[in-house]
Tab-separated table of C-alpha atoms in Angstrom:
chain	number	residue	atom	x	y	z
R	1	UNK	CA	-9.680	8.697	-14.628
R	2	UNK	CA	-7.431	8.548	-11.595
R	3	UNK	CA	-8.084	5.789	-9.094
R	4	UNK	CA	-6.549	5.866	-5.684
R	5	UNK	CA	-8.602	3.330	-3.873
R	6	UNK	CA	-8.313	0.436	-1.477
R	7	UNK	CA	-9.484	-2.923	-2.813
R	8	UNK	CA	-10.537	-3.872	0.629
R	9	UNK	CA	-7.554	-4.175	2.912
R	10	UNK	CA	-6.804	-2.025	5.852
R	11	UNK	CA	-3.586	-2.791	7.717
R	12	UNK	CA	-2.598	-2.125	11.309
R	13	UNK	CA	-1.978	-3.973	14.559
R	14	UNK	CA	-0.078	-4.035	17.796
R	15	UNK	CA	3.570	-4.726	17.022
R	16	UNK	CA	4.978	-8.158	17.832
R	17	UNK	CA	7.912	-8.825	20.124
R	18	UNK	CA	9.978	-11.018	17.843
R	19	UNK	CA	12.908	-9.081	16.442
R	20	UNK	CA	15.933	-10.318	14.532
R	21	UNK	CA	19.254	-8.608	15.291
R	22	UNK	CA	20.720	-9.090	11.805
R	23	UNK	CA	19.347	-7.555	8.617
R	24	UNK	CA	17.710	-9.864	6.206
R	25	UNK	CA	20.047	-10.532	3.334
R	26	UNK	CA	18.902	-9.442	-0.109
R	27	UNK	CA	19.085	-12.339	-2.510
R	28	UNK	CA	19.463	-12.122	-6.267
R	29	UNK	CA	16.434	-11.502	-8.387
R	30	UNK	CA	14.716	-14.498	-10.035
R	31	UNK	CA	13.211	-13.801	-13.430
R	32	UNK	CA	10.211	-15.811	-14.456
R	33	UNK	CA	9.737	-16.521	-18.152
R	34	UNK	CA	6.223	-16.246	-19.424
R	35	UNK	CA	5.715	-20.001	-19.532
R	36	UNK	CA	2.245	-19.729	-17.995
R	37	UNK	CA	0.352	-17.291	-20.154
R	38	UNK	CA	-3.088	-16.288	-21.243
R	39	UNK	CA	-3.175	-19.002	-23.914
R	40	UNK	CA	-2.364	-21.901	-21.551
R	41	UNK	CA	-5.328	-24.258	-21.913
R	42	UNK	CA	-4.462	-26.016	-18.635
R	43	UNK	CA	-4.465	-22.883	-16.506
R	44	UNK	CA	-6.781	-23.103	-13.510
R	45	UNK	CA	-9.366	-20.363	-13.244
R	46	UNK	CA	-8.799	-19.042	-9.769
R	47	UNK	CA	-11.792	-17.883	-7.685
R	48	UNK	CA	-12.460	-17.451	-4.001
R	49	UNK	CA	-14.313	-20.789	-4.168
R	50	UNK	CA	-11.197	-22.736	-5.150
R	51	UNK	CA	-8.703	-20.499	-3.275
R	52	UNK	CA	-8.197	-23.274	-0.713
R	53	UNK	CA	-6.995	-25.723	-3.350
R	54	UNK	CA	-4.741	-23.157	-5.113
R	55	UNK	CA	-3.122	-21.877	-1.937
R	56	UNK	CA	-2.609	-25.317	-0.498
R	57	UNK	CA	-0.926	-26.427	-3.725
R	58	UNK	CA	1.514	-23.484	-3.468
R	59	UNK	CA	2.359	-24.577	0.066
R	60	UNK	CA	3.026	-28.089	-1.235
R	61	UNK	CA	5.350	-26.663	-3.812
R	62	UNK	CA	7.245	-24.782	-1.163
R	63	UNK	CA	7.504	-27.829	1.091
R	64	UNK	CA	8.816	-29.846	-1.839
R	65	UNK	CA	11.956	-27.744	-2.280
R	66	UNK	CA	10.966	-24.209	-3.388
R	67	UNK	CA	11.276	-22.547	0.026
R	68	UNK	CA	14.329	-20.612	-1.183
R	69	UNK	CA	12.316	-18.854	-3.867
R	70	UNK	CA	8.981	-18.079	-2.309
R	71	UNK	CA	8.418	-15.212	-4.744
R	72	UNK	CA	8.528	-17.501	-7.761
R	73	UNK	CA	5.910	-19.785	-6.242
R	74	UNK	CA	3.656	-16.856	-5.344
R	75	UNK	CA	4.120	-15.302	-8.823
R	76	UNK	CA	3.646	-18.418	-10.867
R	77	UNK	CA	0.878	-20.154	-8.887
R	78	UNK	CA	-1.269	-17.279	-7.676
R	79	UNK	CA	-0.447	-13.755	-8.940
R	80	UNK	CA	0.293	-14.313	-12.602
R	81	UNK	CA	-2.638	-16.698	-13.280
R	82	UNK	CA	-5.088	-14.360	-11.486
R	83	UNK	CA	-3.868	-11.298	-13.343
R	84	UNK	CA	-3.720	-12.837	-16.793
R	85	UNK	CA	-7.014	-14.684	-16.480
R	86	UNK	CA	-8.909	-11.611	-15.297
R	87	UNK	CA	-7.325	-9.397	-17.984
R	88	UNK	CA	-8.169	-11.796	-20.786
R	89	UNK	CA	-7.300	-10.284	-24.177
R	90	UNK	CA	-6.245	-7.048	-22.530
R	91	UNK	CA	-3.047	-8.736	-21.409
R	92	UNK	CA	-1.870	-8.836	-25.002
R	93	UNK	CA	-1.260	-5.120	-24.720
R	94	UNK	CA	1.510	-5.942	-22.282
R	95	UNK	CA	1.627	-6.296	-18.520
R	96	UNK	CA	4.473	-6.634	-16.062
R	97	UNK	CA	4.501	-8.031	-12.525
R	98	UNK	CA	7.136	-8.128	-9.831
R	99	UNK	CA	6.687	-10.147	-6.666
R	100	UNK	CA	8.906	-9.967	-3.604
R	101	UNK	CA	8.807	-12.055	-0.419
R	102	UNK	CA	10.748	-11.428	2.796
R	103	UNK	CA	11.423	-13.656	5.814
R	104	UNK	CA	14.192	-13.603	8.472
R	105	UNK	CA	16.159	-15.826	6.007
R	106	UNK	CA	16.280	-13.094	3.367
R	107	UNK	CA	14.352	-11.986	0.323
R	108	UNK	CA	13.467	-13.355	-3.096
R	109	UNK	CA	12.170	-11.374	-6.062
R	110	UNK	CA	10.637	-12.705	-9.260
R	111	UNK	CA	9.386	-10.896	-12.321
R	112	UNK	CA	7.168	-11.424	-15.351
R	113	UNK	CA	7.003	-9.240	-18.445
R	114	UNK	CA	8.911	-6.338	-19.937
R	115	UNK	CA	9.407	-2.632	-19.098
R	116	UNK	CA	7.249	-1.678	-22.078
R	117	UNK	CA	6.397	-2.596	-25.664
R	118	UNK	CA	9.348	-0.507	-26.837
R	119	UNK	CA	11.784	-1.847	-24.229
R	120	UNK	CA	12.133	-5.605	-23.973
R	121	UNK	CA	14.106	-5.387	-20.708
R	122	UNK	CA	12.658	-7.881	-18.246
R	123	UNK	CA	11.237	-6.401	-15.083
R	124	UNK	CA	13.016	-7.161	-11.818
R	125	UNK	CA	13.355	-5.985	-8.255
R	126	UNK	CA	14.727	-2.631	-9.340
R	127	UNK	CA	11.963	-1.807	-11.770
R	128	UNK	CA	9.917	1.265	-10.776
R	129	UNK	CA	6.141	1.201	-10.509
R	130	UNK	CA	3.674	3.827	-9.314
R	131	UNK	CA	2.339	2.734	-5.917
R	132	UNK	CA	-0.833	4.789	-5.594
R	133	UNK	CA	-2.424	4.716	-2.137
R	134	UNK	CA	0.488	2.821	-0.582
R	135	UNK	CA	1.990	6.322	-0.464
R	136	UNK	CA	-0.390	6.899	2.443
R	137	UNK	CA	1.844	4.739	4.707
R	138	UNK	CA	4.643	7.296	4.234
R	139	UNK	CA	2.223	9.992	5.405
R	140	UNK	CA	1.341	7.937	8.424
R	141	UNK	CA	5.010	7.434	9.224
R	142	UNK	CA	5.621	11.212	8.991
R	143	UNK	CA	2.735	11.756	11.471
R	144	UNK	CA	4.159	9.201	13.926
R	145	UNK	CA	7.618	10.787	13.544
R	146	UNK	CA	6.332	14.323	14.265
R	147	UNK	CA	4.368	13.037	17.252
R	148	UNK	CA	7.532	11.406	18.614
R	149	UNK	CA	9.437	14.663	18.133
R	150	UNK	CA	6.784	16.562	20.074
R	151	UNK	CA	5.861	18.734	17.095
R	152	UNK	CA	2.235	17.575	16.818
R	153	UNK	CA	-0.191	15.422	18.823
R	154	UNK	CA	-2.562	12.849	17.411
R	155	UNK	CA	-5.527	14.618	19.006
R	156	UNK	CA	-4.619	18.019	17.628
R	157	UNK	CA	-7.349	19.501	15.412
R	158	UNK	CA	-6.346	19.699	11.804
R	159	UNK	CA	-7.423	23.357	11.693
R	160	UNK	CA	-4.443	24.169	13.950
R	161	UNK	CA	-2.059	23.484	11.056
R	162	UNK	CA	-3.992	25.042	8.143
R	163	UNK	CA	-4.102	28.755	7.212
R	164	UNK	CA	-7.230	30.137	8.932
R	165	UNK	CA	-7.547	32.896	6.361
R	166	UNK	CA	-7.885	30.335	3.539
R	167	UNK	CA	-9.914	27.460	5.005
R	168	UNK	CA	-12.539	26.951	7.682
R	169	UNK	CA	-12.566	23.358	8.814
R	170	UNK	CA	-16.097	22.437	9.899
R	171	UNK	CA	-16.813	20.860	13.276
R	172	UNK	CA	-19.562	18.430	14.265
R	173	UNK	CA	-21.535	19.571	17.355
R	174	UNK	CA	-18.289	20.931	18.762
R	175	UNK	CA	-16.256	17.828	17.806
R	176	UNK	CA	-13.248	18.845	15.725
R	177	UNK	CA	-11.425	16.755	13.148
R	178	UNK	CA	-8.092	15.541	14.537
R	179	UNK	CA	-4.891	14.350	12.897
R	180	UNK	CA	-5.692	10.832	14.046
R	181	UNK	CA	-9.146	11.024	12.486
R	182	UNK	CA	-7.559	11.786	9.131
R	183	UNK	CA	-5.008	8.956	9.457
R	184	UNK	CA	-7.692	6.391	10.405
R	185	UNK	CA	-10.260	7.498	7.756
R	186	UNK	CA	-12.657	8.574	10.503
R	187	UNK	CA	-12.838	12.324	9.901
R	188	UNK	CA	-16.462	12.251	8.859
R	189	UNK	CA	-15.734	14.463	5.830
R	190	UNK	CA	-16.863	13.395	2.389
R	191	UNK	CA	-14.119	12.467	-0.040
R	192	UNK	CA	-13.108	14.880	-2.784
R	193	UNK	CA	-15.118	14.311	-6.011
R	194	UNK	CA	-13.466	12.242	-8.719
R	195	UNK	CA	-13.706	15.143	-11.168
R	196	UNK	CA	-11.518	17.271	-8.879
R	197	UNK	CA	-9.195	14.382	-8.159
R	198	UNK	CA	-8.629	14.063	-11.899
R	199	UNK	CA	-7.691	17.711	-12.160
R	200	UNK	CA	-3.892	17.624	-11.821
R	201	UNK	CA	-3.757	21.483	-11.700
R	202	UNK	CA	-6.476	21.776	-8.997
R	203	UNK	CA	-5.486	24.831	-6.938
R	204	UNK	CA	-5.012	24.194	-3.247
R	205	UNK	CA	-7.468	27.011	-2.512
R	206	UNK	CA	-10.130	25.208	-4.443
R	207	UNK	CA	-9.587	22.150	-2.252
R	208	UNK	CA	-9.767	24.392	0.785
R	209	UNK	CA	-13.106	25.741	-0.494
R	210	UNK	CA	-14.413	22.201	-0.780
R	211	UNK	CA	-13.435	21.477	2.784
R	212	UNK	CA	-14.903	24.755	4.107
R	213	UNK	CA	-18.249	24.004	2.429
R	214	UNK	CA	-18.425	20.300	3.282
R	215	UNK	CA	-21.129	18.647	5.349
R	216	UNK	CA	-20.252	15.727	7.593
R	217	UNK	CA	-21.274	12.173	6.652
R	218	UNK	CA	-20.634	11.080	10.290
R	219	UNK	CA	-19.330	12.394	13.550
R	220	UNK	CA	-15.476	12.567	13.649
R	221	UNK	CA	-13.902	9.504	15.201
R	222	UNK	CA	-17.018	7.300	15.035
R	223	UNK	CA	-17.127	5.744	11.556
R	224	UNK	CA	-14.620	4.459	9.024
R	225	UNK	CA	-15.016	6.068	5.592
R	226	UNK	CA	-11.997	5.681	3.211
R	227	UNK	CA	-10.854	9.140	2.166
R	228	UNK	CA	-8.169	10.224	-0.291
R	229	UNK	CA	-8.788	13.832	0.649
R	230	UNK	CA	-8.326	13.106	4.352
R	231	UNK	CA	-4.814	11.604	4.109
R	232	UNK	CA	-3.857	14.168	1.465
R	233	UNK	CA	-4.904	16.957	3.802
R	234	UNK	CA	-2.967	15.313	6.639
R	235	UNK	CA	0.261	15.188	4.650
R	236	UNK	CA	-0.310	18.744	3.429
R	237	UNK	CA	-0.735	19.980	7.015
R	238	UNK	CA	2.387	18.144	8.219
R	239	UNK	CA	4.333	19.697	5.386
R	240	UNK	CA	3.132	23.191	6.315
R	241	UNK	CA	3.958	22.664	9.979
R	242	UNK	CA	7.489	21.423	9.156
R	243	UNK	CA	8.038	24.144	6.586
R	244	UNK	CA	9.385	21.458	4.217
R	245	UNK	CA	7.823	20.203	0.960
R	246	UNK	CA	6.079	16.828	1.410
R	247	UNK	CA	8.371	15.027	-1.036
R	248	UNK	CA	11.480	16.260	0.870
R	249	UNK	CA	9.962	15.305	4.224
R	250	UNK	CA	9.410	11.740	3.012
R	251	UNK	CA	12.923	11.602	1.613
R	252	UNK	CA	14.575	12.993	4.740
R	253	UNK	CA	12.595	11.071	7.393
R	254	UNK	CA	12.064	7.772	5.675
R	255	UNK	CA	13.692	7.064	2.302
R	256	UNK	CA	17.214	8.202	3.106
R	257	UNK	CA	17.156	6.337	6.426
R	258	UNK	CA	16.338	3.055	4.753
R	259	UNK	CA	18.390	3.580	1.541
R	260	UNK	CA	15.250	3.604	-0.631
R	261	UNK	CA	16.955	5.324	-3.541
R	262	UNK	CA	14.394	4.249	-6.152
R	263	UNK	CA	11.424	5.685	-4.285
R	264	UNK	CA	9.939	9.207	-4.377
R	265	UNK	CA	6.979	11.415	-5.180
R	266	UNK	CA	6.109	12.059	-8.784
R	267	UNK	CA	4.948	15.676	-8.294
R	268	UNK	CA	5.903	18.258	-5.702
R	269	UNK	CA	4.572	21.652	-4.652
R	270	UNK	CA	6.328	23.703	-7.292
R	271	UNK	CA	6.683	21.659	-10.411
R	272	UNK	CA	6.082	18.291	-12.040
R	273	UNK	CA	8.912	16.031	-11.068
R	274	UNK	CA	9.716	12.575	-12.344
R	275	UNK	CA	12.356	10.068	-11.204
R	276	UNK	CA	15.990	10.791	-12.104
R	277	UNK	CA	16.519	9.997	-15.794
R	278	UNK	CA	18.489	6.839	-14.924
R	279	UNK	CA	15.571	5.646	-12.752
R	280	UNK	CA	13.028	6.641	-15.376
R	281	UNK	CA	14.607	4.143	-17.752
R	282	UNK	CA	13.646	1.451	-15.243
R	283	UNK	CA	9.996	2.457	-14.908
R	284	UNK	CA	7.426	-0.020	-16.146
R	285	UNK	CA	4.750	1.442	-18.376
R	286	UNK	CA	1.300	1.355	-16.846
R	287	UNK	CA	-1.687	-0.191	-18.596
R	288	UNK	CA	-5.368	0.692	-18.694
R	289	UNK	CA	-7.667	-1.454	-20.768
R	290	UNK	CA	-4.629	-3.132	-22.346
R	291	UNK	CA	-3.092	0.159	-23.521
R	292	UNK	CA	0.079	1.789	-22.260
R	293	UNK	CA	-0.253	5.099	-20.388
R	294	UNK	CA	2.231	7.643	-19.041
R	295	UNK	CA	2.610	9.195	-15.592
R	296	UNK	CA	-0.385	9.858	-13.337
R	297	UNK	CA	-0.184	13.400	-11.938
R	298	UNK	CA	-2.200	14.444	-8.882
R	299	UNK	CA	-3.171	17.861	-7.446
R	300	UNK	CA	-0.711	19.163	-4.883
R	301	UNK	CA	-2.961	18.680	-1.889
R	302	UNK	CA	-3.679	15.071	-2.868
R	303	UNK	CA	-0.073	13.993	-3.445
R	304	UNK	CA	0.419	12.608	0.094
R	305	UNK	CA	-2.404	10.169	-0.630
R	306	UNK	CA	-1.128	8.530	-3.815
R	307	UNK	CA	1.714	10.183	-5.769
R	308	UNK	CA	4.508	7.736	-4.844
R	309	UNK	CA	6.637	5.457	-6.936
R	310	UNK	CA	8.955	2.663	-5.846
R	311	UNK	CA	10.520	-0.706	-6.645
R	312	UNK	CA	10.039	-4.128	-5.080
R	313	UNK	CA	13.580	-4.060	-3.660
R	314	UNK	CA	12.936	-0.669	-1.964
R	315	UNK	CA	9.579	-1.796	-0.586
R	316	UNK	CA	11.180	-4.948	0.814
R	317	UNK	CA	13.633	-2.659	2.708
R	318	UNK	CA	10.604	-0.740	3.982
R	319	UNK	CA	8.878	-3.990	4.963
R	320	UNK	CA	11.986	-5.209	6.690
R	321	UNK	CA	11.967	-2.167	8.968
R	322	UNK	CA	8.211	-2.402	9.497
R	323	UNK	CA	8.572	-6.050	10.509
R	324	UNK	CA	11.557	-5.429	12.785
R	325	UNK	CA	13.875	-7.610	10.727
R	326	UNK	CA	16.462	-4.822	10.597
R	327	UNK	CA	17.217	-2.297	13.321
R	328	UNK	CA	16.860	1.337	12.232
R	329	UNK	CA	16.163	4.651	13.938
R	330	UNK	CA	12.638	4.726	12.550
R	331	UNK	CA	11.507	1.162	13.566
R	332	UNK	CA	9.568	2.569	16.478
R	333	UNK	CA	7.587	5.125	14.483
R	334	UNK	CA	6.803	2.523	11.810
R	335	UNK	CA	5.511	0.155	14.463
R	336	UNK	CA	3.416	2.947	15.979
R	337	UNK	CA	1.548	3.107	12.656
R	338	UNK	CA	0.510	-0.584	13.157
R	339	UNK	CA	-1.207	-0.036	16.534
R	340	UNK	CA	-4.890	-0.784	16.537
R	341	UNK	CA	-6.809	2.452	16.791
R	342	UNK	CA	-10.274	2.027	15.311
R	343	UNK	CA	-12.568	-0.737	14.071
R	344	UNK	CA	-12.844	-0.942	10.278
R	345	UNK	CA	-15.947	-1.468	8.199
R	346	UNK	CA	-13.918	-3.523	5.747
R	347	UNK	CA	-15.939	-6.578	6.629
R	348	UNK	CA	-15.800	-9.061	3.764
R	349	UNK	CA	-12.588	-10.652	4.965
R	350	UNK	CA	-14.398	-11.564	8.199
R	351	UNK	CA	-16.461	-13.989	6.142
R	352	UNK	CA	-13.475	-15.492	4.282
R	353	UNK	CA	-12.426	-18.565	6.308
R	354	UNK	CA	-11.144	-21.709	4.556
R	355	UNK	CA	-11.231	-24.633	7.013
R	356	UNK	CA	-8.020	-26.415	6.106
R	357	UNK	CA	-5.796	-23.366	5.711
R	358	UNK	CA	-7.229	-20.813	8.125
R	359	UNK	CA	-8.165	-21.254	11.692
R	360	UNK	CA	-11.002	-18.816	12.436
R	361	UNK	CA	-12.568	-15.553	11.378
R	362	UNK	CA	-10.703	-12.298	11.735
R	363	UNK	CA	-11.605	-8.901	13.037
R	364	UNK	CA	-10.524	-5.838	11.015
R	365	UNK	CA	-9.076	-2.697	12.492
R	366	UNK	CA	-7.360	0.480	11.426
R	367	UNK	CA	-4.046	1.819	12.557
R	368	UNK	CA	-2.516	4.929	11.084
R	369	UNK	CA	-3.428	4.195	7.428
R	370	UNK	CA	-2.458	0.504	7.691
R	371	UNK	CA	-5.211	-2.091	8.170
R	372	UNK	CA	-4.966	-4.996	10.622
R	373	UNK	CA	-6.665	-8.334	10.383
R	374	UNK	CA	-6.327	-10.198	13.654
R	375	UNK	CA	-7.786	-12.925	15.847
R	376	UNK	CA	-5.974	-11.499	18.882
R	377	UNK	CA	-3.249	-13.826	20.006
R	378	UNK	CA	-3.330	-16.277	17.116
R	379	UNK	CA	-0.716	-16.652	14.416
R	380	UNK	CA	-2.944	-15.321	11.638
R	381	UNK	CA	-2.621	-11.528	12.071
R	382	UNK	CA	-2.018	-9.698	8.815
R	383	UNK	CA	-0.982	-6.019	8.445
R	384	UNK	CA	-1.822	-4.713	4.999
R	385	UNK	CA	-2.069	-1.779	2.642
R	386	UNK	CA	-2.813	-1.830	-1.079
R	387	UNK	CA	-2.739	0.917	-3.667
R	388	UNK	CA	-4.177	1.664	-7.050
R	389	UNK	CA	-3.695	4.479	-9.519
R	390	UNK	CA	-4.335	4.620	-13.251
R	391	UNK	CA	-2.369	1.741	-14.793
R	392	UNK	CA	-0.840	0.316	-11.647
R	393	UNK	CA	-1.819	-1.946	-8.733
R	394	UNK	CA	0.186	-2.472	-5.508
R	395	UNK	CA	-0.229	-4.973	-2.678
R	396	UNK	CA	1.949	-4.955	0.447
R	397	UNK	CA	1.239	-7.047	3.536
R	398	UNK	CA	2.978	-8.961	6.279
R	399	UNK	CA	2.262	-11.495	9.040
R	400	UNK	CA	4.219	-10.192	12.042
R	401	UNK	CA	3.985	-13.393	14.107
R	402	UNK	CA	5.144	-15.694	11.269
R	403	UNK	CA	7.589	-13.016	10.077
R	404	UNK	CA	6.788	-13.176	6.424
R	405	UNK	CA	5.933	-10.250	4.141
R	406	UNK	CA	5.134	-9.760	0.481
R	407	UNK	CA	5.145	-7.057	-2.170
R	408	UNK	CA	3.268	-7.328	-5.432
R	409	UNK	CA	3.650	-4.614	-8.118
R	410	UNK	CA	1.698	-4.792	-11.358
R	411	UNK	CA	1.624	-2.378	-14.351
R	412	UNK	CA	-2.076	-3.096	-14.587
R	413	UNK	CA	-5.209	-1.200	-13.707
R	414	UNK	CA	-7.206	-2.469	-10.672
R	415	UNK	CA	-10.525	-2.881	-12.522
R	416	UNK	CA	-8.753	-4.873	-15.297
R	417	UNK	CA	-7.330	-7.466	-12.932
R	418	UNK	CA	-10.047	-8.058	-10.325
R	419	UNK	CA	-7.871	-6.456	-7.622
R	420	UNK	CA	-10.211	-7.423	-4.835
R	421	UNK	CA	-9.883	-11.126	-5.749
R	422	UNK	CA	-6.122	-10.928	-5.954
R	423	UNK	CA	-6.009	-9.074	-2.640
R	424	UNK	CA	-8.056	-11.785	-0.942
R	425	UNK	CA	-5.812	-14.544	-2.328
R	426	UNK	CA	-2.658	-12.751	-1.158
R	427	UNK	CA	-4.232	-12.137	2.257
R	428	UNK	CA	-5.131	-15.824	2.645
R	429	UNK	CA	-1.744	-16.952	1.372
R	430	UNK	CA	0.211	-14.913	3.908
R	431	UNK	CA	-2.289	-15.359	6.732
R	432	UNK	CA	-2.122	-19.151	6.689
R	433	UNK	CA	1.493	-19.478	5.615
R	434	UNK	CA	2.867	-22.702	7.175
R	435	UNK	CA	5.696	-22.268	9.680
R	436	UNK	CA	7.593	-24.765	11.694
R	437	UNK	CA	6.590	-25.096	15.383
R	438	UNK	CA	10.235	-25.625	16.334
């Protein structure tokens, strides 16, 4: 079964003003040996109830001399224990994790585990993972780019860019579905059934038929309802308008600009594509239920919603541009995707406040794909997007005021690792990260 789902985060917010003029230097990778493992009798079972203690202890470790390797602290004290404890015996089938952290002072990357059972190479910042729904942020960036170029408008109806002879996009009492509705998960359309999502050879016309025959679950623009079909349809329409395959659009407009040479789309419109053979050697094997799996392949129309792959080092480059730590020609479009555009119904973070490490409750909003947790004017804003696909889990988030970001890539299935718990811990860690007032 293919899973392309959000474990609860939705990132997006108004961009901050702080901007460093010099690129953040990429530091060497730090490799973590499996000293803390599933058999450690002293390992603390991490839950939301003791998150305050665990996170505060990681801050103490940082203040006591580990500030130069934030990724190792995050990996060893939060990510690895949470993953291994939740997987239990399934972790014996192998699991790999890479954690990256970025600040204006540079980056640090730490890894745990091997490429696969057959390959004992330790994972590192260049190891490739499938990134699932984090691919949606590329689609959002393409939308912002084409708006900037004057090619499309956010309030354009999606039907304008789809072949009218093949698909009839429904309207709701005269209200049409717009490009912005698709990018903010407020189209009102139902999501594509899991059975069809699992069909890697699903013809585009069959997806068109599903859309043509769909009934609305809500009026467009009024209610958040996470949709893989919606963002897939958005990327598909942008590709048709540009006359360029989606994979090539992403490469031309984003990846090549940022030097993200280990990032791409697993399948394109004409054939199954995999990373270049040299990159394929660096791809961590995914795991479901403790067993290794091969590539996840998605139907063509769904690829813009979850068919991406990347490495921690590449995603740190992407974060660096999103955070304004480097100056590139796409910084403005990336920051446009963080603008608050719609309230989110992702509410459980609103109730997660830990008195000694967080200051108040947060409101949750959607930008273009990204989700934004903010208390408007405080230092706790978090911009976030996670991703999950069979055998892999991805978490990417940053605090724009405190200028710290993180990437977590795991060759583990979301249901196997309690992805929602790990996501909450990462959110709390980066939200309340201590910074000097000087």
